Amino acid sequence: MTGKRGSNIKAVESLKYGSLFKANSRILFQGDSITDGNRGRSDDPNHILGHGYVFIIAALFGASYPKRGLTFFNRGCSGNGVKDLSARWQDDAIALAPDVISIAVGINDYYHGVSAEEFNRQYDQLLARTVASLPSVQLILCEPFLLAVGAYKDDWGKHHAEMRKRQGIVAELAVKYSAVTVHFQPVFDAACRRAPAEYWIWDGVHPTYAGHQLMADEWIRTMARMSKVKHSHPIGG
């Protein structure tokens, strides 16, 4: 492959990301509609992971390293904010006994008028509950993101500033809970120099298939960097 994205993928591959997770690790993705990806609600393996970044990540690891016995779960739910995650956290997170939990949430909290301060409080409580129940879990906190597309073109300065507050909160919580932070906003900002914003996120919130590939690439790159720098052993399991 050629071009910047091809170089990034080669860099990730050079880190041998198959060793990122211990054998038999259980990796859970949680969040809102971006994570949901219209996932199936049955055991049909053709649909259970949806059609977004979660599917791309699981497909890559699953096909490349079948003998590692990795299990991927998608419990994203369209429309969810942190409060909604909390209401179903026992069944959709803790009961699954994951070794790794990746959480992408925040845009619905903003959309429904939850203040940055309240978002911080609710998210903090959710993470404290999580580590109390799963003390060895590896948390991955994905920052919410937004582009000036559709309704968000109007008063973009305000939307951008409010989203920056929430991105900062996620980064601070990641430090508090020894979590990994996945910074999606810079990836989309950079991508907009290669194609219009609408190409990546059609309504300012929900990525296109191209946008989901960007997310999957950045998630894997972040995990690879973290594993190389902070760990001498695989994650999870």
CSV table of C-alpha atoms in Angstrom, one decimal:
chain,number,residue,atom,x,y,z
A,1,MET,CA,0.0,0.0,0.0
A,2,THR,CA,1.1,3.6,-0.6
A,3,GLY,CA,0.2,6.9,1.0
A,4,LYS,CA,0.0,8.0,4.6
A,5,ARG,CA,-2.6,5.5,5.7
A,6,GLY,CA,-0.7,2.6,4.1
A,7,SER,CA,2.4,3.7,6.0
A,8,ASN,CA,0.5,3.8,9.3
A,9,ILE,CA,-0.9,0.3,8.8
A,10,LYS,CA,2.6,-1.0,8.0
A,11,ALA,CA,3.9,0.7,11.2
A,12,VAL,CA,1.2,-1.1,13.2
A,13,GLU,CA,1.9,-4.4,11.6
A,14,SER,CA,5.6,-4.0,12.5
A,15,LEU,CA,4.6,-3.9,16.2
A,16,LYS,CA,3.2,-7.4,15.8
A,17,TYR,CA,-0.2,-6.4,17.2
A,18,GLY,CA,-1.3,-10.0,17.5
A,19,SER,CA,0.6,-10.0,20.7
A,20,LEU,CA,-1.4,-7.1,22.1
A,21,PHE,CA,-3.8,-9.3,23.9
A,22,LYS,CA,-3.2,-12.4,26.0
A,23,ALA,CA,-4.7,-15.6,24.8
A,24,ASN,CA,-8.4,-16.1,25.5
A,25,SER,CA,-8.9,-12.4,26.3
A,26,ARG,CA,-12.5,-11.0,26.3
A,27,ILE,CA,-12.7,-7.6,24.7
A,28,LEU,CA,-15.9,-5.5,25.1
A,29,PHE,CA,-16.8,-2.4,23.1
A,30,GLN,CA,-19.4,-0.1,24.7
A,31,GLY,CA,-21.0,3.1,23.7
A,32,ASP,CA,-23.7,4.7,21.6
A,33,SER,CA,-24.8,4.4,18.0
A,34,ILE,CA,-21.3,4.8,16.6
A,35,THR,CA,-20.3,1.6,18.4
A,36,ASP,CA,-23.7,-0.1,18.0
A,37,GLY,CA,-23.3,0.0,14.2
A,38,ASN,CA,-26.7,-1.6,13.8
A,39,ARG,CA,-25.5,-4.8,15.5
A,40,GLY,CA,-27.6,-7.8,15.7
A,41,ARG,CA,-29.3,-8.8,19.0
A,42,SER,CA,-29.1,-12.5,18.4
A,43,ASP,CA,-26.2,-15.0,18.4
A,44,ASP,CA,-25.9,-14.8,14.6
A,45,PRO,CA,-22.1,-14.4,14.1
A,46,ASN,CA,-22.7,-12.6,10.8
A,47,HIS,CA,-24.3,-9.6,12.5
A,48,ILE,CA,-23.4,-9.5,16.2
A,49,LEU,CA,-20.6,-6.9,15.9
A,50,GLY,CA,-22.4,-4.4,13.7
A,51,HIS,CA,-20.9,-2.8,10.6
A,52,GLY,CA,-18.6,-0.2,12.1
A,53,TYR,CA,-15.2,0.1,13.6
A,54,VAL,CA,-15.8,-2.7,16.1
A,55,PHE,CA,-16.4,-5.1,13.3
A,56,ILE,CA,-13.3,-4.0,11.5
A,57,ILE,CA,-11.1,-4.4,14.6
A,58,ALA,CA,-12.5,-7.8,15.5
A,59,ALA,CA,-12.3,-9.1,11.9
A,60,LEU,CA,-8.7,-8.1,11.6
A,61,PHE,CA,-7.6,-9.7,14.9
A,62,GLY,CA,-9.9,-12.7,14.5
A,63,ALA,CA,-8.7,-13.6,11.0
A,64,SER,CA,-5.0,-12.9,11.7
A,65,TYR,CA,-4.7,-14.7,15.1
A,66,PRO,CA,-7.4,-17.4,15.3
A,67,LYS,CA,-5.3,-19.5,17.7
A,68,ARG,CA,-5.3,-16.8,20.3
A,69,GLY,CA,-8.9,-17.4,21.2
A,70,LEU,CA,-9.9,-13.8,21.4
A,71,THR,CA,-13.6,-13.0,22.0
A,72,PHE,CA,-15.1,-9.7,21.0
A,73,PHE,CA,-18.4,-8.3,22.3
A,74,ASN,CA,-20.3,-5.3,21.0
A,75,ARG,CA,-22.8,-3.8,23.5
A,76,GLY,CA,-23.1,-0.3,22.0
A,77,CYS,CA,-26.7,1.0,22.0
A,78,SER,CA,-28.0,3.8,19.8
A,79,GLY,CA,-28.9,7.0,21.7
A,80,ASN,CA,-27.0,6.1,24.8
A,81,GLY,CA,-25.2,8.5,27.1
A,82,VAL,CA,-23.3,7.7,30.3
A,83,LYS,CA,-26.5,7.5,32.4
A,84,ASP,CA,-27.9,4.9,29.9
A,85,LEU,CA,-24.7,2.9,30.1
A,86,SER,CA,-24.9,2.9,33.9
A,87,ALA,CA,-28.4,1.5,33.9
A,88,ARG,CA,-27.4,-1.6,31.9
A,89,TRP,CA,-23.8,-1.9,33.1
A,90,GLN,CA,-24.2,-4.9,35.3
A,91,ASP,CA,-25.7,-7.1,32.5
A,92,ASP,CA,-23.9,-5.6,29.5
A,93,ALA,CA,-20.4,-5.1,31.0
A,94,ILE,CA,-19.6,-6.5,34.4
A,95,ALA,CA,-21.5,-9.8,33.9
A,96,LEU,CA,-19.6,-10.5,30.7
A,97,ALA,CA,-16.3,-10.6,32.7
A,98,PRO,CA,-14.3,-8.7,30.1
A,99,ASP,CA,-10.5,-8.3,30.3
A,100,VAL,CA,-10.6,-5.2,28.2
A,101,ILE,CA,-13.4,-2.6,28.0
A,102,SER,CA,-13.4,0.1,25.3
A,103,ILE,CA,-15.9,2.9,25.9
A,104,ALA,CA,-16.9,5.5,23.3
A,105,VAL,CA,-19.6,7.9,24.7
A,106,GLY,CA,-20.3,11.6,25.1
A,107,ILE,CA,-22.1,13.0,22.0
A,108,ASN,CA,-25.6,12.1,23.2
A,109,ASP,CA,-24.8,13.6,26.6
A,110,TYR,CA,-24.0,16.8,24.9
A,111,TYR,CA,-27.0,16.6,22.5
A,112,HIS,CA,-29.4,16.1,25.4
A,113,GLY,CA,-28.0,19.0,27.4
A,114,VAL,CA,-26.0,17.2,30.0
A,115,SER,CA,-23.4,19.7,31.2
A,116,ALA,CA,-19.7,18.9,31.1
A,117,GLU,CA,-19.6,18.9,34.9
A,118,GLU,CA,-22.4,16.3,35.1
A,119,PHE,CA,-20.9,14.3,32.3
A,120,ASN,CA,-17.7,14.1,34.3
A,121,ARG,CA,-19.5,13.1,37.5
A,122,GLN,CA,-21.5,10.4,35.9
A,123,TYR,CA,-18.6,9.0,33.9
A,124,ASP,CA,-16.4,9.0,37.0
A,125,GLN,CA,-18.9,7.0,38.9
A,126,LEU,CA,-19.3,4.5,36.1
A,127,LEU,CA,-15.5,3.9,35.9
A,128,ALA,CA,-15.2,3.7,39.7
A,129,ARG,CA,-17.9,1.0,39.7
A,130,THR,CA,-16.2,-0.8,36.9
A,131,VAL,CA,-12.8,-1.1,38.5
A,132,ALA,CA,-14.3,-2.1,41.9
A,133,SER,CA,-16.1,-5.0,40.2
A,134,LEU,CA,-13.3,-5.8,37.7
A,135,PRO,CA,-10.1,-4.7,39.4
A,136,SER,CA,-7.8,-6.1,36.7
A,137,VAL,CA,-9.7,-4.8,33.7
A,138,GLN,CA,-7.9,-2.7,31.1
A,139,LEU,CA,-10.0,0.4,30.3
A,140,ILE,CA,-9.8,2.1,26.9
A,141,LEU,CA,-11.6,5.5,26.8
A,142,CYS,CA,-12.4,6.9,23.3
A,143,GLU,CA,-12.9,10.6,23.2
A,144,PRO,CA,-16.1,11.9,21.6
A,145,PHE,CA,-15.7,13.8,18.4
A,146,LEU,CA,-17.6,16.1,16.1
A,147,LEU,CA,-17.2,17.8,12.7
A,148,ALA,CA,-18.9,20.9,11.3
A,149,VAL,CA,-21.4,19.1,9.1
A,150,GLY,CA,-25.2,19.4,8.9
A,151,ALA,CA,-26.8,21.0,11.9
A,152,TYR,CA,-23.4,21.4,13.6
A,153,LYS,CA,-22.2,23.9,11.0
A,154,ASP,CA,-24.4,26.5,12.8
A,155,ASP,CA,-22.8,27.9,15.9
A,156,TRP,CA,-19.8,25.7,15.3
A,157,GLY,CA,-17.6,27.6,17.7
A,158,LYS,CA,-19.9,26.7,20.6
A,159,HIS,CA,-20.1,23.0,19.5
A,160,HIS,CA,-16.4,22.8,19.1
A,161,ALA,CA,-15.7,24.3,22.5
A,162,GLU,CA,-18.1,22.1,24.3
A,163,MET,CA,-16.8,19.0,22.7
A,164,ARG,CA,-13.2,20.0,23.6
A,165,LYS,CA,-14.3,20.2,27.2
A,166,ARG,CA,-15.7,16.7,27.1
A,167,GLN,CA,-12.5,15.4,25.3
A,168,GLY,CA,-10.5,16.9,28.1
A,169,ILE,CA,-12.7,15.2,30.7
A,170,VAL,CA,-12.1,11.8,29.0
A,171,ALA,CA,-8.4,12.4,29.0
A,172,GLU,CA,-8.4,13.3,32.7
A,173,LEU,CA,-10.5,10.3,33.7
A,174,ALA,CA,-8.1,8.1,31.7
A,175,VAL,CA,-5.2,9.3,33.8
A,176,LYS,CA,-7.2,8.7,37.0
A,177,TYR,CA,-8.2,5.2,36.1
A,178,SER,CA,-4.9,4.2,34.3
A,179,ALA,CA,-6.8,3.8,31.1
A,180,VAL,CA,-5.7,4.2,27.5
A,181,THR,CA,-7.1,7.2,25.6
A,182,VAL,CA,-8.0,7.0,21.9
A,183,HIS,CA,-7.9,10.5,20.4
A,184,PHE,CA,-10.3,10.3,17.4
A,185,GLN,CA,-10.8,14.1,16.9
A,186,PRO,CA,-7.3,14.7,15.5
A,187,VAL,CA,-7.6,11.8,13.1
A,188,PHE,CA,-10.8,13.2,11.6
A,189,ASP,CA,-9.4,16.7,11.6
A,190,ALA,CA,-6.4,15.5,9.6
A,191,ALA,CA,-8.6,13.5,7.3
A,192,CYS,CA,-10.5,16.6,6.4
A,193,ARG,CA,-7.4,17.9,4.7
A,194,ARG,CA,-7.7,14.9,2.2
A,195,ALA,CA,-11.4,15.0,1.6
A,196,PRO,CA,-14.5,17.0,2.7
A,197,ALA,CA,-15.7,16.5,6.3
A,198,GLU,CA,-18.9,14.9,4.9
A,199,TYR,CA,-16.9,12.2,3.3
A,200,TRP,CA,-15.8,11.0,6.8
A,201,ILE,CA,-18.8,11.9,9.0
A,202,TRP,CA,-22.0,12.4,7.0
A,203,ASP,CA,-23.9,14.3,9.7
A,204,GLY,CA,-21.1,15.6,11.9
A,205,VAL,CA,-21.6,12.7,14.4
A,206,HIS,CA,-21.9,9.4,12.6
A,207,PRO,CA,-19.0,8.2,10.5
A,208,THR,CA,-19.3,6.8,7.0
A,209,TYR,CA,-17.6,3.5,6.2
A,210,ALA,CA,-14.5,5.5,5.5
A,211,GLY,CA,-14.7,7.2,8.8
A,212,HIS,CA,-15.1,3.9,10.6
A,213,GLN,CA,-11.9,2.6,9.0
A,214,LEU,CA,-10.1,5.7,10.4
A,215,MET,CA,-11.5,4.9,13.8
A,216,ALA,CA,-10.4,1.2,13.6
A,217,ASP,CA,-6.9,2.2,12.4
A,218,GLU,CA,-6.4,4.7,15.3
A,219,TRP,CA,-7.8,2.3,17.9
A,220,ILE,CA,-5.3,-0.3,16.8
A,221,ARG,CA,-2.4,2.2,16.6
A,222,THR,CA,-3.1,3.5,20.0
A,223,MET,CA,-3.2,0.1,21.6
A,224,ALA,CA,0.0,-0.9,19.8
A,225,ARG,CA,1.8,2.2,21.0
A,226,MET,CA,0.5,1.7,24.6
A,227,SER,CA,1.6,-1.9,24.6
A,228,LYS,CA,5.1,-1.1,23.3
A,229,VAL,CA,5.7,1.8,25.7
A,230,LYS,CA,3.9,0.8,28.9
A,231,HIS,CA,3.8,-3.0,28.9
A,232,SER,CA,6.3,-5.8,28.7
A,233,HIS,CA,3.4,-8.3,28.4
A,234,PRO,CA,0.2,-8.6,26.5
A,235,ILE,CA,-3.1,-7.0,27.7
A,236,GLY,CA,-6.0,-8.8,29.2
A,237,GLY,CA,-6.6,-12.5,29.9
